[in-house]
Coordinates of C-alpha atoms in Angstrom, one line a residue:
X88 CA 34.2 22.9 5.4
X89 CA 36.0 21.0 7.7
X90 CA 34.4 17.4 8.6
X91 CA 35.6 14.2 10.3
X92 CA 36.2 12.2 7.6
X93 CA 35.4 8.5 8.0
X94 CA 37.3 6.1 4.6
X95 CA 36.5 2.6 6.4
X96 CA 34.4 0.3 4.6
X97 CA 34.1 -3.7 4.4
X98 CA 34.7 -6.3 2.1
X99 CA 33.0 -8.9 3.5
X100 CA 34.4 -10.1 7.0
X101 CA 37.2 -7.8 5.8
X102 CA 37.2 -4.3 7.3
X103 CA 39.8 -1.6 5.2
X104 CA 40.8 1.9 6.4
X105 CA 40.2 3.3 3.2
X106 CA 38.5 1.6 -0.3
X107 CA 41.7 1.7 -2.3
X108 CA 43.6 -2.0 -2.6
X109 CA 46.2 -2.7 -5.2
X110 CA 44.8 -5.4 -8.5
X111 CA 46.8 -8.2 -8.6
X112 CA 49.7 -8.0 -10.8
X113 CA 50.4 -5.0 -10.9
X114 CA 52.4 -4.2 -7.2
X115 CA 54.1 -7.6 -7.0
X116 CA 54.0 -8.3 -3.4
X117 CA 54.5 -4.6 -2.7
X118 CA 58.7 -4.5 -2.1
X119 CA 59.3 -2.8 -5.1
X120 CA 56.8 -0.3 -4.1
X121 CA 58.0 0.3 -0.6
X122 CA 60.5 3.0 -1.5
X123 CA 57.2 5.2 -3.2
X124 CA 54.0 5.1 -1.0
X125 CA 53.1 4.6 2.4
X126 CA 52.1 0.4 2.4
X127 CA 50.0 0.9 5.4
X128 CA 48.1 3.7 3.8
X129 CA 46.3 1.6 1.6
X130 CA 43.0 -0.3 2.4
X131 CA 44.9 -3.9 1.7
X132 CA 47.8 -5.2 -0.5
X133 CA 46.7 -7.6 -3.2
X134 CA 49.7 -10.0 -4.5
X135 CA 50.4 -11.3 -7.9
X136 CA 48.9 -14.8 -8.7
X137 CA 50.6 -17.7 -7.4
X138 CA 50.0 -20.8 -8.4
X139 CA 51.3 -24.9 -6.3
X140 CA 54.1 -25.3 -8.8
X141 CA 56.3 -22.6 -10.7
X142 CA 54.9 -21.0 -13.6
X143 CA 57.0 -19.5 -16.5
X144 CA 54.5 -17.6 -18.1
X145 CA 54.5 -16.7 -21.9
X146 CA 57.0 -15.9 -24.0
X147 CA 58.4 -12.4 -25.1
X148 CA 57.1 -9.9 -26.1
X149 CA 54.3 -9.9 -23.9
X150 CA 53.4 -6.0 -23.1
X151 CA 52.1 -3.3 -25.8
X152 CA 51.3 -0.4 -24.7
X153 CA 47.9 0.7 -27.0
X154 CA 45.8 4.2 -26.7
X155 CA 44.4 4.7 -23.4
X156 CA 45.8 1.1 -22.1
X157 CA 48.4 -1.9 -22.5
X158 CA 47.9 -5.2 -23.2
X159 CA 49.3 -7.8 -21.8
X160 CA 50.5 -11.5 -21.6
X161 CA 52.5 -12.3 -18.8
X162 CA 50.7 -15.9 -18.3
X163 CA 50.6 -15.5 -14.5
X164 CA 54.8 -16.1 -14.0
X165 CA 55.6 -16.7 -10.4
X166 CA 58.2 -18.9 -8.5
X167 CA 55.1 -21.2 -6.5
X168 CA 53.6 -20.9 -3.6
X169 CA 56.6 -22.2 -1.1
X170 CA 58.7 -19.7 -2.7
X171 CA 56.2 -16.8 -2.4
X172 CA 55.6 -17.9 1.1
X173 CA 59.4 -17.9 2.1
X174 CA 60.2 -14.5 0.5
X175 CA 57.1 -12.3 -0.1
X176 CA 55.0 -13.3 3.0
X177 CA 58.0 -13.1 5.1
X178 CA 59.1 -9.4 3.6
X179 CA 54.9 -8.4 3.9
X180 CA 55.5 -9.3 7.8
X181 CA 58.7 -7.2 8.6
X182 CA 58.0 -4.3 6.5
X183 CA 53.9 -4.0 6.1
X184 CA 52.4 -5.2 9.7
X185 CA 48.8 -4.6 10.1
X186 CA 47.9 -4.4 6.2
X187 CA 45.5 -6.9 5.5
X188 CA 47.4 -9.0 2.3
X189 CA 44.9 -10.5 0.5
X190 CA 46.6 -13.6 -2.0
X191 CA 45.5 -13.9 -5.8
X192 CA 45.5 -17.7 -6.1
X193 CA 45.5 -19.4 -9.5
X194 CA 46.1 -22.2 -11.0
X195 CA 45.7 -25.6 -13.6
X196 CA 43.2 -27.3 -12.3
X197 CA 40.5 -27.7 -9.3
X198 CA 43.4 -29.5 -7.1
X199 CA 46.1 -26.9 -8.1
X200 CA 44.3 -24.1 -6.6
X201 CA 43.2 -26.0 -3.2
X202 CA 46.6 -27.2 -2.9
X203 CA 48.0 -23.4 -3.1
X204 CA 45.5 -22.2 -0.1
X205 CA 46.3 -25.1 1.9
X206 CA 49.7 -24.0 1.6
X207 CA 48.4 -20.9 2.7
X208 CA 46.4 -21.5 5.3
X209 CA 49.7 -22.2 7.6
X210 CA 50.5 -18.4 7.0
X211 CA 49.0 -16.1 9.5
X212 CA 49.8 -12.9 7.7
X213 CA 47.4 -14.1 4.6
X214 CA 43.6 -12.2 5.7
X215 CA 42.0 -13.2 2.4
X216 CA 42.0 -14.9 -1.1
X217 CA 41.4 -13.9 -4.2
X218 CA 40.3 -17.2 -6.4
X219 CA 41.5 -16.3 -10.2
X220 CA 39.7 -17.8 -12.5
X221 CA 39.4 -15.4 -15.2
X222 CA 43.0 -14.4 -16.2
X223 CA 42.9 -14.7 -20.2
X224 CA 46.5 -15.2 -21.3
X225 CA 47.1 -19.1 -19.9
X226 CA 46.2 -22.3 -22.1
X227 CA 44.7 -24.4 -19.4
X228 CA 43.0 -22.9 -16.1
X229 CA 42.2 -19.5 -15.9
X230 CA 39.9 -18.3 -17.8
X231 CA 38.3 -22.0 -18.8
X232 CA 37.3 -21.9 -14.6
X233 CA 35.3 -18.0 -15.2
X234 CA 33.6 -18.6 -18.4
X235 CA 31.5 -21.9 -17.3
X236 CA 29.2 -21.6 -14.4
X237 CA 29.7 -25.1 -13.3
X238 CA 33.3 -24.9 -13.7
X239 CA 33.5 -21.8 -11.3
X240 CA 31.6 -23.8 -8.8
X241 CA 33.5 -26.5 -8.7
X242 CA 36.6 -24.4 -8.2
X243 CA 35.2 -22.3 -5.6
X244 CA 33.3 -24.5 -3.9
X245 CA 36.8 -26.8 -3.4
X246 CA 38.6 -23.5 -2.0
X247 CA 35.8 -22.6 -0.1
X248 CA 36.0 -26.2 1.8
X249 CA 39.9 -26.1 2.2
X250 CA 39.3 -22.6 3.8
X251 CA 36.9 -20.3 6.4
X252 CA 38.9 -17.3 5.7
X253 CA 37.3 -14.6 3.0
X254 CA 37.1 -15.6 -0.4
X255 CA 36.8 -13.0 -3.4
X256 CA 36.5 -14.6 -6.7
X257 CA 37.7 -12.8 -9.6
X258 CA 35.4 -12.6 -12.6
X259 CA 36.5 -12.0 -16.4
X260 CA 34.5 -9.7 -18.8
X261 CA 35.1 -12.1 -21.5
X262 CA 31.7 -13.6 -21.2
X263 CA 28.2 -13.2 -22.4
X264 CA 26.4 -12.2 -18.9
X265 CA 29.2 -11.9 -15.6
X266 CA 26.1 -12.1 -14.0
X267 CA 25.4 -15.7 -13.9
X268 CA 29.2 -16.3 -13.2
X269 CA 28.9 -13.9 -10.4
X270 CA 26.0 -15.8 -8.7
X271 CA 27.4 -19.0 -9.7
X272 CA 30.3 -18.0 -7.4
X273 CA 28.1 -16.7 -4.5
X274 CA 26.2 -19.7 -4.4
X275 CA 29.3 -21.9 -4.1
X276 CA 30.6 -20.2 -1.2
X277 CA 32.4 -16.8 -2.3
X278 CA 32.2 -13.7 -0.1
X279 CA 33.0 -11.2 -2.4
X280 CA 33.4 -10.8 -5.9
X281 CA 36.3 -8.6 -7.9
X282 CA 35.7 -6.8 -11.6
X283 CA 36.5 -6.7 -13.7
X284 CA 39.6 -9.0 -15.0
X285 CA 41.1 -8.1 -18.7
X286 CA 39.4 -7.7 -21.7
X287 CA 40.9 -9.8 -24.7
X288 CA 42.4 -7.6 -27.3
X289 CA 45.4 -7.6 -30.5
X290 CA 47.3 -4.8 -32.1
X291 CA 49.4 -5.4 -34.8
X292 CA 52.7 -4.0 -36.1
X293 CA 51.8 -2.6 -39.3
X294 CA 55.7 -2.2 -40.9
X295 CA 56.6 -6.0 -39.1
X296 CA 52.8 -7.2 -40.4
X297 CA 53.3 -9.5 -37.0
X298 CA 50.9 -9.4 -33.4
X299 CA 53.0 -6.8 -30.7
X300 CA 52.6 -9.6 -28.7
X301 CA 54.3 -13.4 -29.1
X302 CA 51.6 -15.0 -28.0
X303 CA 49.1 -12.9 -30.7
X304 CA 46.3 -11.4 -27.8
X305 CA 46.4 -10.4 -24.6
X306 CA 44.8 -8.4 -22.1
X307 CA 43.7 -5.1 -22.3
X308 CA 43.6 -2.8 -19.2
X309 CA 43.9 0.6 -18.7
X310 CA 41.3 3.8 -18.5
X311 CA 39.9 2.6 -21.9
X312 CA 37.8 0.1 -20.4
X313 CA 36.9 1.2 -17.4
X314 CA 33.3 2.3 -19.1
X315 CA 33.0 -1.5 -20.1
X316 CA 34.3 -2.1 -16.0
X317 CA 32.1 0.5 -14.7
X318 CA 29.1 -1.1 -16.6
X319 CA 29.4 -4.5 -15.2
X320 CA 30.2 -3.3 -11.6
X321 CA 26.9 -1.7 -11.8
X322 CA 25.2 -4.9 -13.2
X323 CA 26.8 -7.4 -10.5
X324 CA 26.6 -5.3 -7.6
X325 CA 22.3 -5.6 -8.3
X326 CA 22.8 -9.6 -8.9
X327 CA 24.3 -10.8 -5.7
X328 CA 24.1 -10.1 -1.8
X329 CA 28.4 -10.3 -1.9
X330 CA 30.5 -6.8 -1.8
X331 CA 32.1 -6.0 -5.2
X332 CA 35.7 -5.0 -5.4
X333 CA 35.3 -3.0 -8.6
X334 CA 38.3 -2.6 -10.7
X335 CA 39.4 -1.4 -14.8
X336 CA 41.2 1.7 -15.6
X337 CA 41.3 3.4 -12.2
X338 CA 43.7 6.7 -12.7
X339 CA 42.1 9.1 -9.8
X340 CA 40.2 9.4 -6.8
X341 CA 37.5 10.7 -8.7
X342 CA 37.8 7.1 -10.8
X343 CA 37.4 5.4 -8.0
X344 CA 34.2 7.3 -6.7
X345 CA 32.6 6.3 -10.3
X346 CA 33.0 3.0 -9.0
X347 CA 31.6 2.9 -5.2
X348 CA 28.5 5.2 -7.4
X349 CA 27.8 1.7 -9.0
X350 CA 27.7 -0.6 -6.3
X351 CA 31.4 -1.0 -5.9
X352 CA 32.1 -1.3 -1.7
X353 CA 36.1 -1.1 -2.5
X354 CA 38.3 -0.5 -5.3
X355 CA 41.4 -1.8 -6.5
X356 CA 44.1 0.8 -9.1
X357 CA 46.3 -1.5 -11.3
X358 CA 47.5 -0.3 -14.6
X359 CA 47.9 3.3 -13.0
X360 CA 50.9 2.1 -11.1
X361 CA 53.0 1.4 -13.8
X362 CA 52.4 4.7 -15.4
X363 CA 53.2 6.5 -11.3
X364 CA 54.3 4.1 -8.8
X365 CA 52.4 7.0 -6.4
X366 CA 49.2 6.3 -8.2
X367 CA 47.1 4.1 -5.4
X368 CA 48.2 7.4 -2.8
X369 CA 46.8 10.2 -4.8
X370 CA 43.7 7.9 -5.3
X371 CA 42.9 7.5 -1.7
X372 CA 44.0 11.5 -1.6
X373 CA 41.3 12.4 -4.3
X374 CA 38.7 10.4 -2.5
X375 CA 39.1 11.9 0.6
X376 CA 39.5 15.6 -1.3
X377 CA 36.3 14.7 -3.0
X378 CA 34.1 13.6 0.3
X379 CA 35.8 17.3 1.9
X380 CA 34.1 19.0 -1.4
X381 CA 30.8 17.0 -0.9
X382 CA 30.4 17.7 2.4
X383 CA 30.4 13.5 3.1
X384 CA 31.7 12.2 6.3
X385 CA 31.0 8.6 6.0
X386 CA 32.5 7.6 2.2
X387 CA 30.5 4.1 2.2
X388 CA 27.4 6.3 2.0
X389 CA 28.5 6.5 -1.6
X390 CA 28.4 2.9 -2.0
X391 CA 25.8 2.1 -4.7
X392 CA 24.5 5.8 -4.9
X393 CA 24.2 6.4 -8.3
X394 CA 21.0 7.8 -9.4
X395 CA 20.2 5.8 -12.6

């Protein structure tokens, strides 16, 4: 059956052609993707964290891959924010014009992060921010922000003073109920919420008797949590008024749908693209194949439609 076929769907004040964005840090700033997919195809590009000051990030080793996943512990490298700003904003610009570039924004402390998106606010290709405070492989920031409710506030009510452009906040599984960080978040200011973050996890070289990993744990990621990511996106999505940008383990289109089913309004693929850098395309092609199957015209009619 042929049918007009309408992929548009908001993210708060954000509007996307399509509800298929990249996760932070795993697409860089998209240059090294360029020569695969079609940039402007996707619904927006979301960079790797950057932080006010350089960050070196944890020693090697710090990828394994595991069964169904990887872990990780990169510990949010990146050159700083005037460095990003000079050679990744400027590249998004010339090479990706009209792709809303939302920035992942991290950071040491309350300050750091303000300072980064008041270095950001002077760049008009930026559309959005998403606040990270729930990466899991850095000693001080991070994760201490998403695991404490009053901790998130403060962090996101600062951001949400330095800026009126959309703010998603990031959230980290590794916590007894997201819930009450989620509306911890949406009471201090955050118009959207993204899920789910890493899942801490360890493998161990049996013949070395050492962690694959130099700094011992990492984050896991990868289709074998997306039940766990699927789970909590269903969970949030009934907590708070915000859209959900629902994330963990997306490998199709038909991945993705599982997703907007449980309240997700847009999706983001990450581990998938280091296994194809094609991956986010033949998502966004499987969604539209599975609307054309359905017989659905309007895909954010599937937002929230599961029937639990």
């Amino acid at each position: 059956m042929s049918i007009d076929l309408d992929l548009t769907v908001r993210l708060g004040d954000l509007e996307l052609k399509n509800p298929v964005v990249t996760a932070s840090g795993t697409f860089a700033s998209g240059r090294e993707f360029a020569d695969f997919v079609d940039l402007t195809r996707l619904g927006a590009l979301v960079t790797k964290g950057v932080s006010a000051q350089p960050w070196q990030g944890n020693a090697s080793p710090r990828i394994a891959e595991t069964p169904s996943g990887m872990l990780n512990s990169i510990g949010l490298q990146n050159p700083g924010v005037d460095a990003f700003c000079e050679r990744d904003l400027v590249w998004l610009a010339q090479h990706a014009a009209g792709l809303p570039v939302i920035v992942n924004v991290s950071g040491h402390s309350v300050e750091d992060y303000v300072a980064v998106v008041e270095r950001l606010e002077r760049e008009s290709v930026v559309s959005a921010y998403e606040v990270n405070i729930s990466c899991p492989n850095v000693d001080e920031g991070g994760l201490a922000f998403g695991t404490s409710c009053v901790a998130a506030d403060q962090v996101v009510g600062a951001c949400r003073a330095a800026t009126r452009r959309p703010l998603i906040v990031k959230l980290s599984p590794n916590v007894t109920d997201i819930t009450e960080i989620a509306r911890a978040v949406e009471a201090a200011g955050a118009d959207a919420v993204s899920l789910i973050n890493t899942l801490l996890g360890m493998s161990i070289d049996v013949d070395t008797k050492r962690p694959h990993l130099a700094r011992g744990f990492g984050g896991l990621s990868g289709p074998a949590i997306r039940p766990v990511a699927v789970r909590m996106v269903w969970q949030v999505a009934r907590a708070v008024t915000v859209p959900v940008l629902g994330m963990g383990g997306i490998m199709t289109g038909r991945d993705a749908i599982e997703f907007l089913l449980a309240g997700a309004s847009a999706t983001a693929v990450g581990t998938a693209n280091f296994v194809d850098p094609t991956a986010t395309m033949r998502v966004i092609d499987g969604i539209e194949e599975y609307c054309r199957e359905q017989g659905i015209s309007r895909v954010r009619d599937l937002i929230g439609a599961v029937e639990a």
